[in-house]
Amino acid sequence: MSARADGGRPELVVVCGLPGVGKTTVAETIRERVDGDPDLLRTDIVRGDVVDDPDYTEAELRRVYDELFSRAATRLARGESVVVDGTFKRAMHRERARDLAADHDARFRLVRVECDEDVVRERIAARTDDASDADFDVYKLYKEEFEPIEDSCTVIDNSGSTAQTRERVIDALY
């Protein structure tokens, strides 16, 4: 990936939400529209790179997010935009992302993806070829642990079809 062709400020977009809500669908739609052909960094992929057999412990969470932020910082330092896809269930991770963007004079956007629980259950059960190994028990655990978002964010409902979600993203952000 090369630096932004227009020479403008890079952008860091954080796409957050519970497992199975469709963060990656939203993140990919955003990635297609952010200037500079940004990378999409997914915690699911990073987790696979740094943890052999995930248990979703706090220690794992720290390792995954440390690596995610390291990768994002490298790209932002080169003037490249980045879209990150992860639960970001902890407010400190969302704040860390905001600070990272500020440190690199990058525009910051936070997007929360939501979805009806019945749809999440169906989607998780239907997963066959996905980097995420979070099951419905992880969804329920993270639902209890997800810290409220107190700063501004864009909320995308991904309970419908992929086409509907893509349209919602475009309407809300572009």
CSV table of N, CA and C in Angstrom, one decimal:
chain,number,residue,atom,x,y,z
A,1,MET,N,0.8,-1.2,0.0
A,1,MET,CA,0.0,0.0,0.0
A,1,MET,C,0.9,1.2,0.0
A,2,SER,N,0.5,2.2,-0.7
A,2,SER,CA,1.3,3.4,-0.8
A,2,SER,C,0.7,4.5,0.0
A,3,ALA,N,1.4,5.6,0.3
A,3,ALA,CA,0.9,6.7,1.0
A,3,ALA,C,-0.3,7.4,0.2
A,4,ARG,N,-1.0,8.2,0.9
A,4,ARG,CA,-2.2,8.8,0.3
A,4,ARG,C,-1.8,9.7,-0.9
A,5,ALA,N,-2.5,9.4,-2.0
A,5,ALA,CA,-2.2,10.1,-3.2
A,5,ALA,C,-2.5,11.6,-3.1
A,6,ASP,N,-3.5,12.0,-2.4
A,6,ASP,CA,-3.8,13.4,-2.3
A,6,ASP,C,-3.0,14.2,-1.3
A,7,GLY,N,-2.1,13.6,-0.5
A,7,GLY,CA,-1.3,14.3,0.4
A,7,GLY,C,-2.0,14.8,1.6
A,8,GLY,N,-3.3,14.4,1.8
A,8,GLY,CA,-4.1,14.9,2.9
A,8,GLY,C,-3.8,14.1,4.2
A,9,ARG,N,-4.5,14.4,5.2
A,9,ARG,CA,-4.4,13.8,6.5
A,9,ARG,C,-4.8,12.3,6.4
A,10,PRO,N,-4.1,11.4,7.0
A,10,PRO,CA,-4.6,10.0,7.0
A,10,PRO,C,-5.8,9.9,8.0
A,11,GLU,N,-6.4,8.8,7.9
A,11,GLU,CA,-7.6,8.6,8.8
A,11,GLU,C,-7.5,7.3,9.5
A,12,LEU,N,-7.9,7.2,10.7
A,12,LEU,CA,-8.0,6.0,11.5
A,12,LEU,C,-9.5,5.8,11.8
A,13,VAL,N,-10.1,4.7,11.3
A,13,VAL,CA,-11.5,4.4,11.5
A,13,VAL,C,-11.5,3.1,12.4
A,14,VAL,N,-12.2,3.2,13.5
A,14,VAL,CA,-12.3,2.1,14.4
A,14,VAL,C,-13.8,1.6,14.2
A,15,VAL,N,-13.9,0.3,13.8
A,15,VAL,CA,-15.2,-0.3,13.7
A,15,VAL,C,-15.3,-1.3,14.9
A,16,CYS,N,-16.2,-1.1,15.8
A,16,CYS,CA,-16.3,-1.9,17.0
A,16,CYS,C,-17.7,-2.5,17.2
A,17,GLY,N,-17.8,-3.4,18.1
A,17,GLY,CA,-19.1,-4.1,18.4
A,17,GLY,C,-18.8,-5.5,18.8
A,18,LEU,N,-19.9,-6.1,19.2
A,18,LEU,CA,-19.8,-7.5,19.7
A,18,LEU,C,-19.5,-8.5,18.6
A,19,PRO,N,-19.0,-9.7,19.0
A,19,PRO,CA,-18.7,-10.7,18.0
A,19,PRO,C,-20.0,-11.1,17.2
A,20,GLY,N,-19.9,-11.3,16.0
A,20,GLY,CA,-21.0,-11.8,15.1
A,20,GLY,C,-22.0,-10.7,14.6
A,21,VAL,N,-21.7,-9.4,15.0
A,21,VAL,CA,-22.6,-8.4,14.6
A,21,VAL,C,-22.4,-7.9,13.1
A,22,GLY,N,-21.3,-8.3,12.5
A,22,GLY,CA,-21.0,-7.9,11.2
A,22,GLY,C,-20.0,-6.8,11.0
A,23,LYS,N,-19.1,-6.7,12.0
A,23,LYS,CA,-18.1,-5.6,11.9
A,23,LYS,C,-17.3,-5.6,10.6
A,24,THR,N,-16.9,-6.8,10.2
A,24,THR,CA,-16.1,-6.9,9.0
A,24,THR,C,-16.8,-6.4,7.8
A,25,THR,N,-18.1,-6.7,7.6
A,25,THR,CA,-18.9,-6.2,6.5
A,25,THR,C,-18.8,-4.7,6.5
A,26,VAL,N,-19.1,-4.1,7.6
A,26,VAL,CA,-19.1,-2.6,7.7
A,26,VAL,C,-17.7,-2.1,7.5
A,27,ALA,N,-16.6,-2.7,8.1
A,27,ALA,CA,-15.3,-2.3,7.9
A,27,ALA,C,-14.8,-2.3,6.4
A,28,GLU,N,-15.2,-3.4,5.8
A,28,GLU,CA,-14.8,-3.5,4.3
A,28,GLU,C,-15.5,-2.4,3.5
A,29,THR,N,-16.8,-2.1,3.8
A,29,THR,CA,-17.5,-1.1,3.1
A,29,THR,C,-16.8,0.3,3.3
A,30,ILE,N,-16.4,0.5,4.6
A,30,ILE,CA,-15.7,1.8,4.9
A,30,ILE,C,-14.3,1.8,4.2
A,31,ARG,N,-13.6,0.7,4.2
A,31,ARG,CA,-12.3,0.7,3.6
A,31,ARG,C,-12.4,1.0,2.1
A,32,GLU,N,-13.4,0.6,1.5
A,32,GLU,CA,-13.6,0.9,0.0
A,32,GLU,C,-13.7,2.4,-0.2
A,33,ARG,N,-14.1,3.2,0.8
A,33,ARG,CA,-14.4,4.6,0.6
A,33,ARG,C,-13.5,5.6,1.2
A,34,VAL,N,-12.6,5.1,2.0
A,34,VAL,CA,-11.6,5.9,2.7
A,34,VAL,C,-10.5,6.2,1.6
A,35,ASP,N,-10.1,7.5,1.6
A,35,ASP,CA,-9.0,7.8,0.6
A,35,ASP,C,-7.7,7.1,1.0
A,36,GLY,N,-6.9,6.8,0.0
A,36,GLY,CA,-5.6,6.3,0.2
A,36,GLY,C,-5.5,4.8,0.2
A,37,ASP,N,-6.5,4.1,-0.2
A,37,ASP,CA,-6.4,2.6,-0.2
A,37,ASP,C,-5.9,2.0,1.1
A,38,PRO,N,-6.7,2.3,2.2
A,38,PRO,CA,-6.2,1.9,3.5
A,38,PRO,C,-6.2,0.4,3.7
A,39,ASP,N,-5.3,0.0,4.7
A,39,ASP,CA,-5.4,-1.4,5.1
A,39,ASP,C,-6.5,-1.6,6.1
A,40,LEU,N,-7.0,-2.9,6.1
A,40,LEU,CA,-8.0,-3.3,7.1
A,40,LEU,C,-7.3,-4.2,8.1
A,41,LEU,N,-7.2,-3.8,9.3
A,41,LEU,CA,-6.6,-4.6,10.4
A,41,LEU,C,-7.7,-5.1,11.3
A,42,ARG,N,-7.7,-6.5,11.3
A,42,ARG,CA,-8.8,-7.1,12.1
A,42,ARG,C,-8.2,-7.8,13.3
A,43,THR,N,-8.8,-7.6,14.5
A,43,THR,CA,-8.3,-8.3,15.7
A,43,THR,C,-8.3,-9.8,15.5
A,44,ASP,N,-9.3,-10.3,14.8
A,44,ASP,CA,-9.4,-11.7,14.6
A,44,ASP,C,-8.1,-12.3,13.9
A,45,ILE,N,-7.6,-11.5,12.9
A,45,ILE,CA,-6.4,-11.9,12.2
A,45,ILE,C,-5.2,-11.7,13.1
A,46,VAL,N,-5.1,-10.6,13.8
A,46,VAL,CA,-4.0,-10.3,14.7
A,46,VAL,C,-3.9,-11.4,15.8
A,47,ARG,N,-5.1,-11.7,16.3
A,47,ARG,CA,-5.2,-12.8,17.4
A,47,ARG,C,-4.5,-14.1,16.9
A,48,GLY,N,-4.9,-14.5,15.7
A,48,GLY,CA,-4.3,-15.7,15.1
A,48,GLY,C,-2.8,-15.6,14.9
A,49,ASP,N,-2.3,-14.4,14.7
A,49,ASP,CA,-0.8,-14.2,14.6
A,49,ASP,C,-0.1,-14.2,15.9
A,50,VAL,N,-0.7,-13.8,17.0
A,50,VAL,CA,0.0,-13.7,18.3
A,50,VAL,C,-0.4,-14.8,19.3
A,51,VAL,N,-1.5,-15.5,19.1
A,51,VAL,CA,-2.0,-16.4,20.1
A,51,VAL,C,-2.3,-17.8,19.4
A,52,ASP,N,-1.7,-18.8,19.9
A,52,ASP,CA,-1.9,-20.1,19.2
A,52,ASP,C,-3.3,-20.7,19.5
A,53,ASP,N,-3.8,-20.7,20.7
A,53,ASP,CA,-5.1,-21.3,21.0
A,53,ASP,C,-5.9,-20.3,21.9
A,54,PRO,N,-6.7,-19.4,21.3
A,54,PRO,CA,-7.3,-18.3,22.0
A,54,PRO,C,-8.2,-18.8,23.1
A,55,ASP,N,-8.1,-18.1,24.3
A,55,ASP,CA,-9.0,-18.3,25.4
A,55,ASP,C,-9.8,-17.0,25.7
A,56,TYR,N,-9.5,-16.0,25.0
A,56,TYR,CA,-10.1,-14.7,25.2
A,56,TYR,C,-9.9,-14.1,26.7
A,57,THR,N,-8.7,-14.3,27.2
A,57,THR,CA,-8.4,-13.8,28.5
A,57,THR,C,-8.0,-12.3,28.4
A,58,GLU,N,-7.9,-11.7,29.5
A,58,GLU,CA,-7.4,-10.3,29.5
A,58,GLU,C,-6.0,-10.2,29.1
A,59,ALA,N,-5.1,-11.1,29.4
A,59,ALA,CA,-3.7,-11.1,28.9
A,59,ALA,C,-3.7,-11.2,27.4
A,60,GLU,N,-4.5,-12.1,26.8
A,60,GLU,CA,-4.6,-12.2,25.4
A,60,GLU,C,-5.1,-10.9,24.8
A,61,LEU,N,-6.1,-10.3,25.4
A,61,LEU,CA,-6.7,-9.1,24.9
A,61,LEU,C,-5.6,-8.0,24.8
A,62,ARG,N,-4.8,-7.9,25.8
A,62,ARG,CA,-3.7,-6.9,25.8
A,62,ARG,C,-2.7,-7.2,24.7
A,63,ARG,N,-2.3,-8.4,24.5
A,63,ARG,CA,-1.3,-8.8,23.5
A,63,ARG,C,-1.9,-8.4,22.1
A,64,VAL,N,-3.2,-8.8,21.9
A,64,VAL,CA,-3.8,-8.5,20.6
A,64,VAL,C,-3.9,-7.0,20.3
A,65,TYR,N,-4.4,-6.3,21.3
A,65,TYR,CA,-4.5,-4.8,21.0
A,65,TYR,C,-3.2,-4.1,20.9
A,66,ASP,N,-2.2,-4.6,21.7
A,66,ASP,CA,-0.8,-4.0,21.6
A,66,ASP,C,-0.3,-4.2,20.2
A,67,GLU,N,-0.5,-5.4,19.6
A,67,GLU,CA,0.0,-5.6,18.2
A,67,GLU,C,-0.9,-4.9,17.2
A,68,LEU,N,-2.2,-4.8,17.4
A,68,LEU,CA,-3.0,-4.1,16.5
A,68,LEU,C,-2.6,-2.6,16.5
A,69,PHE,N,-2.4,-2.0,17.6
A,69,PHE,CA,-2.0,-0.6,17.7
A,69,PHE,C,-0.6,-0.4,17.1
A,70,SER,N,0.3,-1.3,17.2
A,70,SER,CA,1.6,-1.2,16.7
A,70,SER,C,1.5,-1.2,15.1
A,71,ARG,N,0.7,-2.1,14.6
A,71,ARG,CA,0.5,-2.2,13.1
A,71,ARG,C,-0.1,-0.9,12.6
A,72,ALA,N,-1.1,-0.4,13.3
A,72,ALA,CA,-1.8,0.8,12.9
A,72,ALA,C,-0.9,2.0,13.0
A,73,ALA,N,-0.1,2.1,14.0
A,73,ALA,CA,0.9,3.2,14.2
A,73,ALA,C,1.9,3.3,13.1
A,74,THR,N,2.4,2.1,12.7
A,74,THR,CA,3.3,2.0,11.5
A,74,THR,C,2.7,2.6,10.3
A,75,ARG,N,1.5,2.3,10.0
A,75,ARG,CA,0.8,2.8,8.8
A,75,ARG,C,0.6,4.3,8.9
A,76,LEU,N,0.1,4.7,10.0
A,76,LEU,CA,-0.2,6.1,10.2
A,76,LEU,C,1.0,7.0,10.1
A,77,ALA,N,2.2,6.4,10.7
A,77,ALA,CA,3.4,7.2,10.6
A,77,ALA,C,3.9,7.4,9.2
A,78,ARG,N,3.5,6.5,8.3
A,78,ARG,CA,3.8,6.6,6.8
A,78,ARG,C,2.8,7.5,6.1
A,79,GLY,N,1.8,8.0,6.9
A,79,GLY,CA,0.8,8.9,6.2
A,79,GLY,C,-0.3,8.1,5.6
A,80,GLU,N,-0.5,6.8,6.0
A,80,GLU,CA,-1.5,5.9,5.4
A,80,GLU,C,-2.7,5.9,6.3
A,81,SER,N,-3.9,5.8,5.7
A,81,SER,CA,-5.1,5.6,6.5
A,81,SER,C,-5.2,4.1,6.9
A,82,VAL,N,-6.0,3.9,7.9
A,82,VAL,CA,-6.2,2.5,8.4
A,82,VAL,C,-7.6,2.4,8.9
A,83,VAL,N,-8.2,1.2,8.6
A,83,VAL,CA,-9.5,0.8,9.2
A,83,VAL,C,-9.2,-0.4,10.1
A,84,VAL,N,-9.6,-0.3,11.4
A,84,VAL,CA,-9.4,-1.4,12.3
A,84,VAL,C,-10.8,-2.0,12.7
A,85,ASP,N,-10.8,-3.3,12.8
A,85,ASP,CA,-12.1,-4.0,13.0
A,85,ASP,C,-11.8,-4.9,14.3
A,86,GLY,N,-12.5,-4.6,15.3
A,86,GLY,CA,-12.4,-5.4,16.6
A,86,GLY,C,-13.5,-5.0,17.5
A,87,THR,N,-13.7,-5.8,18.6
A,87,THR,CA,-14.8,-5.5,19.5
A,87,THR,C,-14.6,-4.1,20.2
A,88,PHE,N,-13.3,-3.8,20.6
A,88,PHE,CA,-13.0,-2.6,21.3
A,88,PHE,C,-14.0,-2.5,22.5
A,89,LYS,N,-14.2,-3.6,23.2
A,89,LYS,CA,-15.1,-3.6,24.3
A,89,LYS,C,-14.7,-2.7,25.5
A,90,ARG,N,-13.4,-2.5,25.6
A,90,ARG,CA,-12.9,-1.6,26.7
A,90,ARG,C,-12.8,-0.2,26.2
A,91,ALA,N,-13.3,0.7,27.0
A,91,ALA,CA,-13.2,2.2,26.7
A,91,ALA,C,-11.7,2.6,26.5
A,92,MET,N,-10.8,2.0,27.3
A,92,MET,CA,-9.4,2.4,27.2
A,92,MET,C,-8.8,2.1,25.8
A,93,HIS,N,-9.3,1.0,25.2
A,93,HIS,CA,-8.8,0.7,23.8
A,93,HIS,C,-9.4,1.8,22.8
A,94,ARG,N,-10.6,2.2,23.0
A,94,ARG,CA,-11.2,3.2,22.1
A,94,ARG,C,-10.4,4.5,22.3
A,95,GLU,N,-10.1,4.8,23.6
A,95,GLU,CA,-9.4,6.1,23.9
A,95,GLU,C,-7.9,6.0,23.3
A,96,ARG,N,-7.4,4.8,23.4
A,96,ARG,CA,-6.0,4.6,22.9
A,96,ARG,C,-6.0,4.8,21.4
A,97,ALA,N,-7.0,4.4,20.7
A,97,ALA,CA,-7.1,4.6,19.3
A,97,ALA,C,-7.3,6.1,18.9
A,98,ARG,N,-8.1,6.8,19.7
A,98,ARG,CA,-8.3,8.2,19.5
A,98,ARG,C,-6.9,8.9,19.7
A,99,ASP,N,-6.2,8.5,20.8
A,99,ASP,CA,-4.9,9.2,21.0
A,99,ASP,C,-3.9,8.9,19.9
A,100,LEU,N,-3.9,7.6,19.4
A,100,LEU,CA,-3.0,7.2,18.3
A,100,LEU,C,-3.3,8.1,17.1
A,101,ALA,N,-4.6,8.3,16.8
A,101,ALA,CA,-4.9,9.2,15.6
A,101,ALA,C,-4.4,10.6,15.9
A,102,ALA,N,-4.6,11.1,17.1
A,102,ALA,CA,-4.1,12.5,17.4
A,102,ALA,C,-2.6,12.6,17.3
A,103,ASP,N,-1.9,11.5,17.8
A,103,ASP,CA,-0.4,11.5,17.8
A,103,ASP,C,0.1,11.6,16.3
A,104,HIS,N,-0.7,11.1,15.4
A,104,HIS,CA,-0.2,11.1,14.0
A,104,HIS,C,-1.0,12.1,13.1
A,105,ASP,N,-1.7,13.1,13.8
A,105,ASP,CA,-2.5,14.1,13.1
A,105,ASP,C,-3.4,13.4,12.1
A,106,ALA,N,-4.0,12.3,12.5
A,106,ALA,CA,-5.0,11.6,11.6
A,106,ALA,C,-6.4,11.9,12.1
A,107,ARG,N,-7.3,11.9,11.1
A,107,ARG,CA,-8.7,12.1,11.4
A,107,ARG,C,-9.1,10.8,12.1
A,108,PHE,N,-10.0,10.9,13.1
A,108,PHE,CA,-10.5,9.7,13.8
A,108,PHE,C,-12.0,9.6,13.7
A,109,ARG,N,-12.4,8.3,13.4
A,109,ARG,CA,-13.9,8.1,13.4
A,109,ARG,C,-14.1,6.7,14.2
A,110,LEU,N,-15.1,6.7,15.0
A,110,LEU,CA,-15.6,5.5,15.7
A,110,LEU,C,-16.9,5.1,15.2
A,111,VAL,N,-17.0,3.8,14.8
A,111,VAL,CA,-18.3,3.3,14.2
A,111,VAL,C,-18.6,2.1,15.0
A,112,ARG,N,-19.8,2.1,15.6
A,112,ARG,CA,-20.3,0.9,16.4
A,112,ARG,C,-21.3,0.1,15.5
A,113,VAL,N,-21.1,-1.2,15.4
A,113,VAL,CA,-22.0,-2.0,14.7
A,113,VAL,C,-22.9,-2.8,15.7
A,114,GLU,N,-24.2,-2.7,15.4
A,114,GLU,CA,-25.1,-3.4,16.2
A,114,GLU,C,-26.0,-4.4,15.4
A,115,CYS,N,-26.6,-5.4,16.0
A,115,CYS,CA,-27.3,-6.4,15.3
A,115,CYS,C,-28.3,-7.1,16.2
A,116,ASP,N,-29.5,-7.4,15.7
A,116,ASP,CA,-30.4,-8.2,16.6
A,116,ASP,C,-29.8,-9.5,17.0
A,117,GLU,N,-30.0,-9.8,18.3
A,117,GLU,CA,-29.3,-11.0,18.9
A,117,GLU,C,-29.7,-12.3,18.1
A,118,ASP,N,-30.9,-12.4,17.7
A,118,ASP,CA,-31.3,-13.6,17.0
A,118,ASP,C,-30.5,-13.8,15.7
A,119,VAL,N,-30.3,-12.7,15.0
A,119,VAL,CA,-29.5,-12.7,13.8
A,119,VAL,C,-28.0,-13.0,14.1
A,120,VAL,N,-27.5,-12.5,15.2
A,120,VAL,CA,-26.1,-12.8,15.6
A,120,VAL,C,-26.0,-14.3,15.8
A,121,ARG,N,-26.9,-14.9,16.5
A,121,ARG,CA,-26.9,-16.3,16.8
A,121,ARG,C,-26.9,-17.1,15.5
A,122,GLU,N,-27.7,-16.8,14.6
A,122,GLU,CA,-27.8,-17.5,13.3
A,122,GLU,C,-26.4,-17.3,12.5
A,123,ARG,N,-25.9,-16.1,12.5
A,123,ARG,CA,-24.7,-15.8,11.7
A,123,ARG,C,-23.5,-16.6,12.3
A,124,ILE,N,-23.4,-16.6,13.7
A,124,ILE,CA,-22.3,-17.3,14.3
A,124,ILE,C,-22.4,-18.8,14.0
A,125,ALA,N,-23.6,-19.3,14.1
A,125,ALA,CA,-23.8,-20.8,13.8
A,125,ALA,C,-23.5,-21.1,12.4
A,126,ALA,N,-23.7,-20.2,11.5
A,126,ALA,CA,-23.5,-20.5,10.1
A,126,ALA,C,-22.0,-20.3,9.6
A,127,ARG,N,-21.1,-19.7,10.5
A,127,ARG,CA,-19.7,-19.4,10.1
A,127,ARG,C,-19.0,-20.7,9.7
A,128,THR,N,-18.4,-20.7,8.6
A,128,THR,CA,-17.6,-21.8,8.1
A,128,THR,C,-16.2,-21.4,7.8
A,129,ASP,N,-16.0,-20.3,7.1
A,129,ASP,CA,-14.7,-19.9,6.7
A,129,ASP,C,-14.4,-18.5,7.1
A,130,ASP,N,-14.3,-18.3,8.4
A,130,ASP,CA,-14.1,-17.0,9.0
A,130,ASP,C,-12.9,-17.0,9.9
A,131,ALA,N,-12.2,-15.8,10.0
A,131,ALA,CA,-11.1,-15.7,10.8
A,131,ALA,C,-11.5,-15.7,12.3
A,132,SER,N,-12.7,-15.3,12.6
A,132,SER,CA,-13.2,-15.3,14.0
A,132,SER,C,-13.5,-16.7,14.5
A,133,ASP,N,-13.1,-17.0,15.7
A,133,ASP,CA,-13.5,-18.2,16.3
A,133,ASP,C,-14.4,-18.0,17.5
A,134,ALA,N,-14.9,-16.7,17.6
A,134,ALA,CA,-15.8,-16.4,18.7
A,134,ALA,C,-17.1,-17.1,18.5
A,135,ASP,N,-17.6,-17.8,19.5
A,135,ASP,CA,-18.9,-18.5,19.4
A,135,ASP,C,-19.9,-17.6,20.2
A,136,PHE,N,-21.1,-18.1,20.3
A,136,PHE,CA,-22.2,-17.3,20.9
A,136,PHE,C,-21.9,-17.1,22.4
A,137,ASP,N,-21.2,-18.0,23.0
A,137,ASP,CA,-20.9,-17.8,24.4
A,137,ASP,C,-19.9,-16.6,24.6
A,138,VAL,N,-19.0,-16.5,23.7
A,138,VAL,CA,-18.1,-15.3,23.7
A,138,VAL,C,-18.9,-14.0,23.4
A,139,TYR,N,-19.9,-14.1,22.5
A,139,TYR,CA,-20.8,-13.0,22.3
A,139,TYR,C,-21.5,-12.6,23.6
A,140,LYS,N,-22.1,-13.5,24.3
A,140,LYS,CA,-22.8,-13.2,25.5
A,140,LYS,C,-21.8,-12.6,26.6
A,141,LEU,N,-20.6,-13.2,26.7
A,141,LEU,CA,-19.7,-12.7,27.7
A,141,LEU,C,-19.3,-11.3,27.3
A,142,TYR,N,-19.0,-11.0,26.1
A,142,TYR,CA,-18.6,-9.7,25.7
A,142,TYR,C,-19.8,-8.7,25.8
A,143,LYS,N,-21.0,-9.1,25.6
A,143,LYS,CA,-22.1,-8.3,25.8
A,143,LYS,C,-22.2,-7.8,27.2
A,144,GLU,N,-21.9,-8.6,28.2
A,144,GLU,CA,-21.9,-8.2,29.6
A,144,GLU,C,-20.7,-7.3,29.9
A,145,GLU,N,-19.6,-7.5,29.2
A,145,GLU,CA,-18.4,-6.8,29.5
A,145,GLU,C,-18.2,-5.5,28.7
A,146,PHE,N,-19.0,-5.3,27.7
A,146,PHE,CA,-18.8,-4.1,26.8
A,146,PHE,C,-19.0,-2.8,27.5
A,147,GLU,N,-18.0,-2.0,27.6
A,147,GLU,CA,-18.1,-0.7,28.3
A,147,GLU,C,-18.8,0.3,27.5
A,148,PRO,N,-19.7,1.1,28.1
A,148,PRO,CA,-20.5,2.1,27.3
A,148,PRO,C,-19.6,3.0,26.5
A,149,ILE,N,-20.1,3.4,25.3
A,149,ILE,CA,-19.4,4.4,24.5
A,149,ILE,C,-19.9,5.8,24.9
A,150,GLU,N,-19.1,6.6,25.4
A,150,GLU,CA,-19.5,7.9,26.0
A,150,GLU,C,-19.2,9.0,25.0
A,151,ASP,N,-18.3,8.8,24.0
A,151,ASP,CA,-18.0,9.8,23.1
A,151,ASP,C,-18.8,9.6,21.8
A,152,SER,N,-18.7,10.5,20.9
A,152,SER,CA,-19.5,10.4,19.7
A,152,SER,C,-19.0,9.3,18.8
A,153,CYS,N,-20.0,8.6,18.2
A,153,CYS,CA,-19.8,7.5,17.3
A,153,CYS,C,-20.9,7.4,16.3
A,154,THR,N,-20.7,6.8,15.2
A,154,THR,CA,-21.8,6.4,14.3
A,154,THR,C,-22.2,5.0,14.5
A,155,VAL,N,-23.5,4.8,14.6
A,155,VAL,CA,-24.0,3.5,14.9
A,155,VAL,C,-24.6,2.9,13.6
A,156,ILE,N,-24.2,1.7,13.2
A,156,ILE,CA,-24.8,1.0,12.1
A,156,ILE,C,-25.5,-0.2,12.5
A,157,ASP,N,-26.8,-0.3,12.1
A,157,ASP,CA,-27.5,-1.6,12.3
A,157,ASP,C,-27.3,-2.5,11.2
A,158,ASN,N,-26.7,-3.7,11.5
A,158,ASN,CA,-26.4,-4.7,10.5
A,158,ASN,C,-27.3,-5.9,10.7
A,159,SER,N,-28.6,-5.7,11.0
A,159,SER,CA,-29.5,-6.8,11.2
A,159,SER,C,-30.1,-7.3,9.8
A,160,GLY,N,-29.9,-6.5,8.8
A,160,GLY,CA,-30.5,-6.9,7.5
A,160,GLY,C,-29.5,-7.5,6.6
A,161,SER,N,-29.8,-7.4,5.3
A,161,SER,CA,-28.9,-8.0,4.3
A,161,SER,C,-27.6,-7.2,4.2
A,162,THR,N,-26.6,-7.8,3.5
A,162,THR,CA,-25.4,-7.1,3.2
A,162,THR,C,-25.6,-5.8,2.4
A,163,ALA,N,-26.5,-5.9,1.5
A,163,ALA,CA,-26.8,-4.7,0.7
A,163,ALA,C,-27.4,-3.6,1.5
A,164,GLN,N,-28.3,-3.9,2.4
A,164,GLN,CA,-28.9,-2.9,3.3
A,164,GLN,C,-27.8,-2.3,4.2
A,165,THR,N,-26.9,-3.1,4.7
A,165,THR,CA,-25.9,-2.6,5.6
A,165,THR,C,-25.0,-1.7,4.9
A,166,ARG,N,-24.5,-2.1,3.7
A,166,ARG,CA,-23.7,-1.2,2.9
A,166,ARG,C,-24.3,0.1,2.6
A,167,GLU,N,-25.6,0.1,2.3
A,167,GLU,CA,-26.4,1.4,2.1
A,167,GLU,C,-26.4,2.2,3.4
A,168,ARG,N,-26.6,1.6,4.5
A,168,ARG,CA,-26.6,2.3,5.8
A,168,ARG,C,-25.3,3.0,6.1
A,169,VAL,N,-24.2,2.2,5.8
A,169,VAL,CA,-22.8,2.8,6.0
A,169,VAL,C,-22.6,4.0,5.1
A,170,ILE,N,-23.0,3.9,3.9
A,170,ILE,CA,-22.8,5.0,2.9
A,170,ILE,C,-23.6,6.2,3.3
A,171,ASP,N,-24.9,5.9,3.7
A,171,ASP,CA,-25.8,7.0,4.1
A,171,ASP,C,-25.2,7.7,5.4
A,172,ALA,N,-24.7,7.0,6.3
A,172,ALA,CA,-24.3,7.5,7.6
A,172,ALA,C,-23.0,8.2,7.5
A,173,LEU,N,-22.1,7.7,6.7
A,173,LEU,CA,-20.7,8.3,6.7
A,173,LEU,C,-20.2,9.0,5.5
A,174,TYR,N,-21.0,8.9,4.3
A,174,TYR,CA,-20.4,9.5,3.1
A,174,TYR,C,-21.4,10.3,2.4
